mmCIF file of C-alpha atoms in Angstrom:
data_model
loop_
_atom_site.group_PDB
_atom_site.id
_atom_site.type_symbol
_atom_site.label_atom_id
_atom_site.label_comp_id
_atom_site.label_asym_id
_atom_site.label_seq_id
_atom_site.Cartn_x
_atom_site.Cartn_y
_atom_site.Cartn_z
ATOM 1 C CA MET A 6 -45.515 87.940 7.840
ATOM 2 C CA LYS A 7 -45.339 90.436 10.701
ATOM 3 C CA LYS A 8 -42.999 93.385 11.082
ATOM 4 C CA THR A 9 -42.200 95.418 14.199
ATOM 5 C CA LEU A 10 -42.670 99.150 13.624
ATOM 6 C CA ARG A 11 -42.135 102.178 15.833
ATOM 7 C CA TYR A 12 -44.594 105.072 16.189
ATOM 8 C CA ASN A 13 -43.810 108.345 17.982
ATOM 9 C CA TYR A 14 -46.333 110.257 20.082
ATOM 10 C CA ARG A 15 -46.141 113.492 22.093
ATOM 11 C CA LEU A 16 -46.614 113.355 25.885
ATOM 12 C CA ASN A 17 -48.003 116.112 28.114
ATOM 13 C CA PRO A 18 -46.999 115.035 31.650
ATOM 14 C CA THR A 19 -47.938 116.924 34.792
ATOM 15 C CA PRO A 20 -45.080 118.546 36.801
ATOM 16 C CA GLU A 21 -45.079 115.571 39.208
ATOM 17 C CA GLN A 22 -44.999 113.060 36.339
ATOM 18 C CA GLU A 23 -42.286 115.052 34.566
ATOM 19 C CA ALA A 24 -40.098 114.904 37.692
ATOM 20 C CA LYS A 25 -40.664 111.127 37.811
ATOM 21 C CA LEU A 26 -39.738 110.736 34.113
ATOM 22 C CA ILE A 27 -36.538 112.741 34.658
ATOM 23 C CA GLU A 28 -35.710 110.570 37.672
ATOM 24 C CA PHE A 29 -36.316 107.341 35.738
ATOM 25 C CA GLY A 30 -34.159 108.564 32.836
ATOM 26 C CA ALA A 31 -31.338 109.343 35.255
ATOM 27 C CA THR A 32 -31.812 105.921 36.918
ATOM 28 C CA ALA A 33 -31.503 104.149 33.561
ATOM 29 C CA ARG A 34 -28.272 106.087 32.916
ATOM 30 C CA GLY A 35 -26.996 105.184 36.400
ATOM 31 C CA ILE A 36 -27.695 101.465 35.844
ATOM 32 C CA TRP A 37 -25.886 101.617 32.485
ATOM 33 C CA ASN A 38 -22.808 103.217 34.085
ATOM 34 C CA LEU A 39 -22.890 100.772 37.004
ATOM 35 C CA LEU A 40 -23.062 97.673 34.798
ATOM 36 C CA LEU A 41 -20.469 99.057 32.389
ATOM 37 C CA SER A 42 -18.041 99.719 35.249
ATOM 38 C CA GLU A 43 -18.556 96.169 36.494
ATOM 39 C CA ASN A 44 -17.905 94.822 32.988
ATOM 40 C CA MET A 45 -14.667 96.812 32.710
ATOM 41 C CA ARG A 46 -13.564 95.621 36.153
ATOM 42 C CA ARG A 47 -14.334 92.007 35.233
ATOM 43 C CA TYR A 48 -12.384 92.295 31.989
ATOM 44 C CA GLU A 49 -9.315 93.637 33.803
ATOM 45 C CA TYR A 50 -9.555 90.749 36.281
ATOM 46 C CA ASP A 51 -10.049 87.676 34.042
ATOM 47 C CA LYS A 52 -10.597 89.007 30.464
ATOM 48 C CA THR A 53 -14.305 88.114 30.449
ATOM 49 C CA PHE A 54 -17.532 90.142 30.287
ATOM 50 C CA LEU A 55 -20.868 90.027 32.060
ATOM 51 C CA PHE A 56 -23.827 89.257 29.807
ATOM 52 C CA TYR A 57 -27.557 89.723 30.240
ATOM 53 C CA LYS A 58 -28.291 86.896 32.707
ATOM 54 C CA GLU A 59 -25.372 87.800 34.982
ATOM 55 C CA MET A 60 -26.188 91.533 34.834
ATOM 56 C CA ALA A 61 -29.869 90.887 35.652
ATOM 57 C CA SER A 62 -28.813 88.707 38.609
ATOM 58 C CA LEU A 63 -26.403 91.403 39.786
ATOM 59 C CA LEU A 64 -29.182 94.022 39.807
ATOM 60 C CA LYS A 65 -31.387 91.666 41.813
ATOM 61 C CA GLU A 66 -28.610 91.114 44.377
ATOM 62 C CA LEU A 67 -27.971 94.856 44.763
ATOM 63 C CA LYS A 68 -31.592 95.876 45.476
ATOM 64 C CA PRO A 69 -31.649 94.888 49.211
ATOM 65 C CA PHE A 70 -28.714 97.232 49.997
ATOM 66 C CA GLU A 71 -29.648 100.698 51.237
ATOM 67 C CA GLU A 72 -27.194 102.528 48.945
ATOM 68 C CA PHE A 73 -28.866 100.912 45.926
ATOM 69 C CA ALA A 74 -32.456 101.754 46.913
ATOM 70 C CA TRP A 75 -32.674 103.919 43.751
ATOM 71 C CA ILE A 76 -32.576 100.711 41.681
ATOM 72 C CA LYS A 77 -35.477 99.254 43.671
ATOM 73 C CA SER A 78 -37.664 102.306 42.981
ATOM 74 C CA PHE A 79 -37.134 101.809 39.235
ATOM 75 C CA ASP A 80 -39.237 99.513 37.031
ATOM 76 C CA SER A 81 -37.518 96.101 37.046
ATOM 77 C CA ALA A 82 -38.425 95.351 33.409
ATOM 78 C CA ALA A 83 -36.939 98.702 32.324
ATOM 79 C CA ALA A 84 -33.740 97.901 34.266
ATOM 80 C CA GLN A 85 -33.486 94.588 32.418
ATOM 81 C CA GLN A 86 -33.785 96.456 29.112
ATOM 82 C CA VAL A 87 -30.722 98.525 30.048
ATOM 83 C CA ALA A 88 -28.826 95.272 30.633
ATOM 84 C CA ARG A 89 -29.945 93.968 27.232
ATOM 85 C CA ASP A 90 -28.826 97.183 25.523
ATOM 86 C CA LEU A 91 -25.401 97.003 27.191
ATOM 87 C CA GLU A 92 -24.990 93.349 26.189
ATOM 88 C CA THR A 93 -25.762 94.277 22.562
ATOM 89 C CA ALA A 94 -23.303 97.195 22.665
ATOM 90 C CA VAL A 95 -20.507 95.015 24.059
ATOM 91 C CA LYS A 96 -21.098 92.289 21.439
ATOM 92 C CA ASN A 97 -21.156 94.850 18.609
ATOM 93 C CA ALA A 98 -17.823 96.267 19.797
ATOM 94 C CA PHE A 99 -16.147 92.898 19.121
ATOM 95 C CA SER A 100 -18.142 91.938 16.028
ATOM 96 C CA LYS A 101 -16.258 92.035 12.732
ATOM 97 C CA VAL A 102 -19.469 92.986 10.941
ATOM 98 C CA ARG A 103 -20.554 95.991 13.049
ATOM 99 C CA LEU A 104 -17.118 97.507 13.895
ATOM 100 C CA GLN A 105 -18.512 99.744 16.647
ATOM 101 C CA ARG A 106 -16.578 101.338 19.481
ATOM 102 C CA PHE A 107 -16.660 99.915 22.978
ATOM 103 C CA PRO A 108 -19.538 101.484 24.963
ATOM 104 C CA LYS A 109 -18.793 104.535 27.105
ATOM 105 C CA HIS A 110 -20.164 105.883 30.372
ATOM 106 C CA LYS A 111 -23.119 108.210 29.849
ATOM 107 C CA VAL A 112 -22.601 111.855 30.820
ATOM 108 C CA SER A 113 -24.453 113.183 33.851
ATOM 109 C CA TYR A 114 -27.253 115.756 33.781
ATOM 110 C CA LYS A 115 -25.167 118.393 35.594
ATOM 111 C CA LYS A 116 -22.485 118.298 32.921
ATOM 112 C CA LYS A 117 -24.829 118.382 29.931
ATOM 113 C CA LYS A 118 -27.365 120.824 31.448
ATOM 114 C CA LEU A 119 -30.122 118.856 29.686
ATOM 115 C CA HIS A 120 -32.242 116.005 31.064
ATOM 116 C CA ASN A 121 -32.475 114.173 27.741
ATOM 117 C CA ASP A 122 -32.035 110.680 29.167
ATOM 118 C CA SER A 123 -34.424 107.921 28.092
ATOM 119 C CA PHE A 124 -35.728 104.613 29.418
ATOM 120 C CA ARG A 125 -37.623 101.715 27.832
ATOM 121 C CA ALA A 126 -40.456 99.845 29.525
ATOM 122 C CA VAL A 127 -41.917 96.494 28.463
ATOM 123 C CA ASN A 128 -45.631 95.741 28.244
ATOM 124 C CA ASN A 129 -45.847 92.760 30.606
ATOM 125 C CA SER A 130 -49.389 91.669 31.545
ATOM 126 C CA ASN A 131 -50.862 94.694 29.712
ATOM 127 C CA CYS A 132 -49.277 97.148 32.155
ATOM 128 C CA ILE A 133 -48.839 99.673 29.319
ATOM 129 C CA ARG A 134 -52.160 100.666 27.771
ATOM 130 C CA ILE A 135 -53.938 103.736 26.414
ATOM 131 C CA GLU A 136 -57.214 104.719 28.029
ATOM 132 C CA ASN A 137 -59.145 108.013 27.943
ATOM 133 C CA GLY A 138 -56.374 109.979 26.221
ATOM 134 C CA ALA A 139 -53.620 108.831 28.600
ATOM 135 C CA ILE A 140 -50.991 106.096 28.523
ATOM 136 C CA SER A 141 -50.189 104.141 31.671
ATOM 137 C CA ILE A 142 -46.436 103.812 32.326
ATOM 138 C CA PRO A 143 -45.231 101.468 35.125
ATOM 139 C CA LYS A 144 -44.470 103.350 38.383
ATOM 140 C CA VAL A 145 -45.236 106.702 36.712
ATOM 141 C CA GLY A 146 -49.007 106.604 36.251
ATOM 142 C CA LYS A 147 -51.363 107.707 33.493
ATOM 143 C CA VAL A 148 -49.594 110.347 31.370
ATOM 144 C CA PRO A 149 -51.672 112.409 28.870
ATOM 145 C CA ILE A 150 -50.751 111.517 25.268
ATOM 146 C CA VAL A 151 -51.411 113.229 21.924
ATOM 147 C CA LEU A 152 -52.851 110.267 20.011
ATOM 148 C CA HIS A 153 -52.574 111.611 16.450
ATOM 149 C CA ARG A 154 -53.076 108.113 15.001
ATOM 150 C CA GLU A 155 -54.736 104.953 16.264
ATOM 151 C CA LEU A 156 -52.674 101.992 17.396
ATOM 152 C CA VAL A 157 -52.410 99.173 14.863
ATOM 153 C CA SER A 158 -51.897 96.342 17.350
ATOM 154 C CA LYS A 159 -50.927 95.581 20.942
ATOM 155 C CA ILE A 160 -48.082 97.631 22.461
ATOM 156 C CA LYS A 161 -44.807 95.709 22.840
ATOM 157 C CA THR A 162 -42.461 98.315 24.361
ATOM 158 C CA ILE A 163 -42.434 102.047 25.031
ATOM 159 C CA THR A 164 -39.377 104.332 25.087
ATOM 160 C CA VAL A 165 -39.799 107.671 26.860
ATOM 161 C CA GLN A 166 -37.409 110.536 26.067
ATOM 162 C CA TYR A 167 -37.156 114.312 26.376
ATOM 163 C CA ARG A 168 -36.156 115.698 22.962
ATOM 164 C CA HIS A 169 -35.928 119.296 21.762
ATOM 165 C CA GLY A 170 -37.954 120.674 24.658
ATOM 166 C CA LYS A 171 -40.808 118.126 24.402
ATOM 167 C CA TRP A 172 -41.586 114.777 25.974
ATOM 168 C CA GLU A 173 -42.046 111.948 23.477
ATOM 169 C CA CYS A 174 -42.812 108.254 23.671
ATOM 170 C CA SER A 175 -41.846 105.746 21.010
ATOM 171 C CA ILE A 176 -44.203 102.754 20.871
ATOM 172 C CA THR A 177 -43.301 99.504 19.097
ATOM 173 C CA GLN A 178 -46.091 97.393 17.592
ATOM 174 C CA GLU A 179 -46.341 94.364 15.334
ATOM 175 C CA VAL A 180 -47.896 95.118 11.944
ATOM 176 C CA GLU A 181 -49.145 92.495 9.490
ATOM 177 C CA CYS A 182 -47.587 92.838 6.028
ATOM 178 C CA LYS A 183 -49.811 92.559 2.981
ATOM 179 C CA THR A 184 -49.666 89.465 0.799
ATOM 180 C CA ALA A 185 -46.837 89.637 -1.723
ATOM 181 C CA LYS A 186 -47.980 90.848 -5.142
ATOM 182 C CA GLN A 187 -47.736 88.035 -7.689
ATOM 183 C CA VAL A 188 -47.691 90.341 -10.742
ATOM 184 C CA LEU A 189 -45.319 93.307 -10.573
ATOM 185 C CA GLU A 190 -46.052 95.809 -13.304
ATOM 186 C CA THR A 191 -43.453 98.537 -12.811
ATOM 187 C CA ILE A 192 -39.732 98.539 -12.025
ATOM 188 C CA THR A 193 -38.019 101.847 -11.274
ATOM 189 C CA GLY A 194 -34.439 102.691 -10.390
ATOM 190 C CA PHE A 195 -33.701 105.615 -8.067
ATOM 191 C CA ASP A 196 -30.524 107.666 -8.013
ATOM 192 C CA ILE A 197 -29.854 109.609 -4.804
ATOM 193 C CA ASN A 198 -27.519 112.575 -5.212
ATOM 194 C CA SER A 199 -26.671 115.986 -3.775
ATOM 195 C CA LYS A 200 -28.437 118.120 -6.402
ATOM 196 C CA GLN A 201 -31.861 116.470 -6.189
ATOM 197 C CA THR A 202 -32.589 114.123 -3.341
ATOM 198 C CA VAL A 203 -34.102 111.383 -5.534
ATOM 199 C CA VAL A 204 -34.301 110.981 -9.325
ATOM 200 C CA GLY A 205 -36.308 108.037 -10.707
ATOM 201 C CA SER A 206 -35.842 106.278 -14.028
ATOM 202 C CA ASN A 207 -39.544 106.977 -14.747
ATOM 203 C CA GLY A 208 -38.980 110.750 -14.552
ATOM 204 C CA PHE A 209 -39.802 111.167 -10.839
ATOM 205 C CA VAL A 210 -37.790 113.969 -9.206
ATOM 206 C CA ALA A 211 -37.764 115.072 -5.549
ATOM 207 C CA ASP A 212 -35.751 118.274 -5.136
ATOM 208 C CA ASN A 213 -33.560 118.699 -2.070
ATOM 209 C CA PRO A 214 -35.449 121.107 0.258
ATOM 210 C CA LYS A 215 -32.250 122.015 2.184
ATOM 211 C CA PHE A 216 -33.951 122.694 5.514
ATOM 212 C CA LEU A 217 -30.629 123.391 7.258
ATOM 213 C CA LYS A 218 -29.712 126.005 4.654
ATOM 214 C CA GLN A 219 -33.104 127.688 5.147
ATOM 215 C CA ALA A 220 -32.514 127.962 8.916
ATOM 216 C CA ILE A 221 -28.756 128.644 8.868
ATOM 217 C CA GLU A 222 -29.116 132.425 9.262
ATOM 218 C CA LYS A 223 -31.273 132.071 12.378
ATOM 219 C CA LEU A 224 -29.002 129.306 13.696
ATOM 220 C CA ASN A 225 -25.864 131.440 13.262
ATOM 221 C CA GLN A 226 -27.568 134.326 15.032
ATOM 222 C CA LEU A 227 -28.399 132.135 18.035
ATOM 223 C CA GLN A 228 -24.883 130.649 18.088
ATOM 224 C CA ARG A 229 -23.358 134.140 18.208
ATOM 225 C CA GLN A 230 -25.819 135.062 20.955
ATOM 226 C CA LEU A 231 -24.796 131.960 22.928
ATOM 227 C CA ALA A 232 -21.112 132.891 22.630
ATOM 228 C CA ARG A 233 -21.794 136.273 24.260
ATOM 229 C CA ARG A 234 -23.587 134.722 27.253
ATOM 230 C CA THR A 235 -21.866 133.662 30.471
ATOM 231 C CA LYS A 236 -21.642 129.881 30.332
ATOM 232 C CA GLY A 237 -24.042 128.266 32.810
ATOM 233 C CA SER A 238 -26.151 131.396 33.381
ATOM 234 C CA ASN A 239 -29.937 131.469 32.968
ATOM 235 C CA ARG A 240 -29.724 133.463 29.726
ATOM 236 C CA TRP A 241 -27.102 131.031 28.407
ATOM 237 C CA LEU A 242 -29.447 128.096 29.170
ATOM 238 C CA LYS A 243 -32.409 129.844 27.507
ATOM 239 C CA THR A 244 -30.390 130.502 24.330
ATOM 240 C CA LYS A 245 -29.162 126.902 24.319
ATOM 241 C CA GLN A 246 -32.759 125.687 24.570
ATOM 242 C CA ARG A 247 -33.734 127.878 21.604
ATOM 243 C CA ILE A 248 -30.902 126.378 19.548
ATOM 244 C CA ASN A 249 -32.007 122.894 20.595
ATOM 245 C CA LYS A 250 -35.612 123.589 19.548
ATOM 246 C CA LEU A 251 -34.480 124.945 16.165
ATOM 247 C CA HIS A 252 -32.455 121.787 15.540
ATOM 248 C CA GLY A 253 -35.539 119.799 16.520
ATOM 249 C CA LYS A 254 -37.641 121.657 13.955
ATOM 250 C CA ILE A 255 -35.068 120.936 11.221
ATOM 251 C CA SER A 256 -35.005 117.265 12.227
ATOM 252 C CA ARG A 257 -38.810 116.977 12.070
ATOM 253 C CA GLN A 258 -38.906 118.708 8.669
ATOM 254 C CA ARG A 259 -36.364 116.239 7.292
ATOM 255 C CA LEU A 260 -38.271 113.246 8.672
ATOM 256 C CA ASP A 261 -41.576 114.530 7.279
ATOM 257 C CA PHE A 262 -40.028 115.056 3.838
ATOM 258 C CA ALA A 263 -38.426 111.594 3.866
ATOM 259 C CA HIS A 264 -41.706 109.898 4.863
ATOM 260 C CA LYS A 265 -43.749 111.692 2.181
ATOM 261 C CA THR A 266 -41.160 111.013 -0.548
ATOM 262 C CA SER A 267 -40.762 107.323 0.343
ATOM 263 C CA ARG A 268 -44.548 106.905 0.524
ATOM 264 C CA GLN A 269 -44.998 108.384 -2.971
ATOM 265 C CA ILE A 270 -42.205 106.184 -4.335
ATOM 266 C CA THR A 271 -43.759 103.044 -2.800
ATOM 267 C CA ASN A 272 -47.300 103.814 -3.946
ATOM 268 C CA GLU A 273 -46.325 104.436 -7.579
ATOM 269 C CA ASN A 274 -43.976 101.461 -8.147
ATOM 270 C CA ASP A 275 -44.003 97.681 -7.652
ATOM 271 C CA ILE A 276 -40.242 97.010 -7.798
ATOM 272 C CA LEU A 277 -37.948 99.599 -6.190
ATOM 273 C CA VAL A 278 -34.235 99.521 -7.021
ATOM 274 C CA PHE A 279 -31.787 101.667 -5.038
ATOM 275 C CA GLU A 280 -28.030 101.942 -4.666
ATOM 276 C CA ASP A 281 -26.310 100.551 -1.580
ATOM 277 C CA LEU A 282 -24.886 103.905 -0.473
ATOM 278 C CA ASN A 283 -21.946 104.168 1.938
ATOM 279 C CA VAL A 284 -23.502 107.074 3.835
ATOM 280 C CA LYS A 285 -20.959 106.961 6.672
ATOM 281 C CA ALA A 286 -18.069 107.531 4.256
ATOM 282 C CA MET A 287 -19.988 110.283 2.455
ATOM 283 C CA GLN A 288 -20.537 112.104 5.758
ATOM 284 C CA LYS A 289 -16.770 112.394 6.210
ATOM 285 C CA PHE A 290 -16.615 114.217 2.882
ATOM 286 C CA ASN A 291 -19.505 116.621 3.547
ATOM 287 C CA GLY A 292 -21.490 115.705 6.657
ATOM 288 C CA SER A 293 -23.965 118.610 6.734
ATOM 289 C CA MET A 294 -24.896 118.175 3.061
ATOM 290 C CA VAL A 295 -25.499 114.416 3.434
ATOM 291 C CA ALA A 296 -27.534 114.907 6.632
ATOM 292 C CA ASP A 297 -29.626 117.681 5.081
ATOM 293 C CA ASN A 298 -30.311 115.492 2.034
ATOM 294 C CA VAL A 299 -31.636 112.534 4.132
ATOM 295 C CA MET A 300 -29.916 110.148 1.698
ATOM 296 C CA GLY A 301 -29.857 107.023 3.843
ATOM 297 C CA LEU A 302 -33.206 107.722 5.532
ATOM 298 C CA ILE A 303 -35.225 107.632 2.298
ATOM 299 C CA THR A 304 -33.859 104.207 1.340
ATOM 300 C CA GLN A 305 -34.601 102.807 4.825
ATOM 301 C CA LEU A 306 -38.162 104.134 4.843
ATOM 302 C CA SER A 307 -38.817 102.954 1.274
ATOM 303 C CA LYS A 308 -37.591 99.467 2.186
ATOM 304 C CA TYR A 309 -39.958 98.881 5.099
ATOM 305 C CA LYS A 310 -42.894 100.533 3.305
ATOM 306 C CA ALA A 311 -42.373 98.224 0.301
ATOM 307 C CA GLU A 312 -42.364 95.188 2.603
ATOM 308 C CA LEU A 313 -45.615 96.328 4.239
ATOM 309 C CA GLU A 314 -47.317 96.743 0.846
ATOM 310 C CA GLY A 315 -46.146 93.345 -0.447
ATOM 311 C CA LYS A 316 -43.884 94.950 -3.044
ATOM 312 C CA LEU A 317 -40.258 94.238 -3.887
ATOM 313 C CA TYR A 318 -37.250 96.270 -2.720
ATOM 314 C CA HIS A 319 -33.769 95.619 -4.112
ATOM 315 C CA GLU A 320 -30.342 97.242 -3.716
ATOM 316 C CA ILE A 321 -27.614 96.904 -6.312
ATOM 317 C CA GLY A 322 -24.022 96.358 -5.194
ATOM 318 C CA ARG A 323 -22.135 99.245 -3.622
ATOM 319 C CA PHE A 324 -19.398 99.120 -6.242
ATOM 320 C CA GLU A 325 -21.683 98.804 -9.286
ATOM 321 C CA LYS A 326 -21.054 101.776 -11.598
ATOM 322 C CA SER A 327 -24.157 103.803 -12.421
ATOM 323 C CA THR A 328 -22.963 107.381 -12.991
ATOM 324 C CA GLY A 329 -21.850 108.315 -16.497
ATOM 325 C CA ILE A 330 -23.433 105.338 -18.296
ATOM 326 C CA CYS A 331 -25.367 106.285 -21.427
ATOM 327 C CA SER A 332 -29.008 105.240 -21.165
ATOM 328 C CA GLU A 333 -29.206 104.645 -24.946
ATOM 329 C CA CYS A 334 -26.118 102.571 -25.793
ATOM 330 C CA GLY A 335 -24.460 101.810 -22.424
ATOM 331 C CA GLN A 336 -21.218 103.672 -23.173
ATOM 332 C CA ARG A 337 -19.306 104.586 -19.998
ATOM 333 C CA HIS A 338 -18.035 108.110 -19.334
ATOM 334 C CA VAL A 339 -15.918 109.711 -16.607
ATOM 335 C CA LEU A 340 -17.750 112.734 -15.171
ATOM 336 C CA THR A 341 -16.880 115.294 -12.513
ATOM 337 C CA LEU A 342 -19.353 116.529 -9.881
ATOM 338 C CA ASN A 343 -19.921 119.689 -11.958
ATOM 339 C CA ASP A 344 -21.024 117.713 -15.045
ATOM 340 C CA ARG A 345 -24.802 117.565 -14.530
ATOM 341 C CA ARG A 346 -25.493 116.793 -18.226
ATOM 342 C CA PHE A 347 -23.298 115.058 -20.791
ATOM 343 C CA THR A 348 -23.225 114.031 -24.462
ATOM 344 C CA CYS A 349 -22.508 110.380 -25.211
ATOM 345 C CA THR A 350 -19.270 109.938 -27.196
ATOM 346 C CA ALA A 351 -20.648 106.821 -28.946
ATOM 347 C CA CYS A 352 -24.246 107.655 -29.960
ATOM 348 C CA GLY A 353 -24.264 111.423 -29.416
ATOM 349 C CA ALA A 354 -27.293 111.388 -27.074
ATOM 350 C CA TYR A 355 -27.500 114.456 -24.818
ATOM 351 C CA GLN A 356 -28.875 113.440 -21.425
ATOM 352 C CA SER A 357 -29.124 114.235 -17.722
ATOM 353 C CA ARG A 358 -26.449 112.644 -15.572
ATOM 354 C CA ASP A 359 -28.907 111.720 -12.784
ATOM 355 C CA LEU A 360 -31.664 110.354 -15.036
ATOM 356 C CA ALA A 361 -29.138 108.212 -16.926
ATOM 357 C CA ALA A 362 -27.806 106.904 -13.581
ATOM 358 C CA ALA A 363 -31.353 106.017 -12.447
ATOM 359 C CA LYS A 364 -31.999 104.089 -15.673
ATOM 360 C CA SER A 365 -28.696 102.262 -15.236
ATOM 361 C CA ILE A 366 -29.664 101.321 -11.657
ATOM 362 C CA ALA A 367 -33.029 99.994 -12.858
ATOM 363 C CA SER A 368 -31.356 97.908 -15.584
ATOM 364 C CA THR A 369 -28.763 96.454 -13.175
ATOM 365 C CA GLY A 370 -31.410 95.700 -10.549
ATOM 366 C CA GLU A 371 -33.632 93.991 -13.119
ATOM 367 C CA LEU A 372 -30.808 91.658 -14.168
ATOM 368 C CA ASP A 373 -29.968 90.929 -10.492
ATOM 369 C CA ILE A 374 -33.451 89.877 -9.402
ATOM 370 C CA ILE A 375 -34.046 87.805 -12.565
ATOM 371 C CA ALA A 376 -30.687 86.040 -12.135
ATOM 372 C CA ALA A 377 -31.518 85.341 -8.466
ATOM 373 C CA GLY A 378 -34.784 83.693 -9.526
ATOM 374 C CA ILE A 379 -36.949 86.122 -7.563
ATOM 375 C CA VAL A 380 -39.040 87.220 -10.546
ATOM 376 C CA ALA A 381 -39.544 86.191 -14.160
ATOM 377 C CA ARG A 382 -40.408 88.493 -17.043
ATOM 378 C CA VAL A 383 -43.805 87.767 -18.591
ATOM 379 C CA THR A 384 -45.993 89.278 -21.330
ATOM 380 C CA PRO A 385 -49.678 89.638 -20.347
ATOM 381 C CA ALA A 386 -52.339 88.756 -22.921
ATOM 382 C CA SER A 387 -53.430 92.412 -23.064
ATOM 383 C CA GLN A 388 -50.012 93.408 -24.411
ATOM 384 C CA GLN A 389 -49.359 90.593 -26.875
ATOM 385 C CA LYS A 390 -50.777 92.489 -29.888
ATOM 386 C CA GLN A 391 -49.313 95.877 -28.957
ATOM 387 C CA SER A 392 -46.136 97.168 -30.570
ATOM 388 C CA VAL A 393 -45.043 99.057 -27.424
ATOM 389 C CA LYS A 394 -44.869 96.702 -24.444
ATOM 390 C CA THR A 395 -44.242 97.652 -20.812
ATOM 391 C CA LYS A 396 -42.159 95.408 -18.576
ATOM 392 C CA VAL A 397 -44.201 93.070 -16.385
ATOM 393 C CA PHE A 398 -42.768 90.554 -13.916
ATOM 394 C CA GLU A 399 -44.223 87.571 -12.120
ATOM 395 C CA LEU A 400 -43.114 86.662 -8.604
ATOM 396 C CA SER A 401 -41.547 83.228 -8.212
ATOM 397 C CA LYS A 402 -43.450 80.568 -6.304
ATOM 398 C CA LEU A 403 -40.916 80.594 -3.459
ATOM 399 C CA ASP A 404 -41.754 81.995 -0.039
ATOM 400 C CA PHE A 405 -41.676 85.804 -0.105
ATOM 401 C CA GLY A 406 -39.414 86.067 2.961
ATOM 402 C CA SER A 407 -36.875 83.549 1.629
ATOM 403 C CA GLU A 408 -36.723 85.404 -1.702
ATOM 404 C CA LYS A 409 -35.621 88.564 0.030
ATOM 405 C CA LYS A 410 -32.918 86.704 1.952
ATOM 406 C CA GLU A 411 -31.589 85.176 -1.260
ATOM 407 C CA ALA A 412 -31.576 88.567 -2.959
ATOM 408 C CA ALA A 413 -29.536 90.045 -0.130
#
């Protein structure tokens, strides 16, 4: 089984190449706004929308006109990707599952004062390749790249963007997943909370580093400095760029922490059980805390890493109760956010709220995957004569991909 993954690399373009990248980003934004305006006009006329084939044909018809020469100078495959993205956005706006807003026109560079547009190119006929420390981008040329890791397979697409004062390219590649493990020796539940980022039922704890809190003093200082500047002046722009770079540093720290934590979790366990968190609703309650805790990011990274390693990832239902359940007798308790430890009213066990929740998640997940027929509990010959036996599971003989669909 293959999986499409995305890898980010730093670009070091020359001044001429940088001007071309800025121009292409603005062109992609212009095509988006043009096609969106045509969609809105069509809807007002006959209550229908343009989809990918019609939008691609429209772009082809507009190229011969002199006023649309800017479309002709752009990579045609990249223009088609803009049409695909707009089609997806329009469909998601009317999907009952996604519940997204209708797409909006993208703001111009002059209004935002930042050229942070992006465009995506497709590797047709090996037009995108890395040679001698540079990556060839259609109609841009060979741009120097910081290749901090080797490519795993052939490049599918490349997305170029200016973020936090640096040029970056995001490369998608197909990666072969490892064969599914037939014998799964460890099952661990993970509770994600505000105090510690992750607490495992096996005693694993990853404390919340709170990168935003560490940088808040410097951030407040720059925000006050920005307020004293004349809006639009050179000093105002320089201060705004410093704020942008600081936010970029915080973002990279969070991503690095999430990758390292999810990698450790995946390496040490065969079956990973998480909660299906409603992160969007939690952000309305305390957005900065949830963002700084990378709650949803760790579960996403752990999921794809488990699939790559041939291990099993499972999420229990969103409304399954896990907090306040005694890990010894299963008695349920009502706890407030301030109650980090509690004493069971039935058996008198004094325990950590988060560790008990993680054990409850592991127990619920174990029952779910056994009931779904994904795994079966077995006792290896090496453990038959031992008094203390660890839980070992055997993967069912069904196809590994179909098992995951059934579990979902």
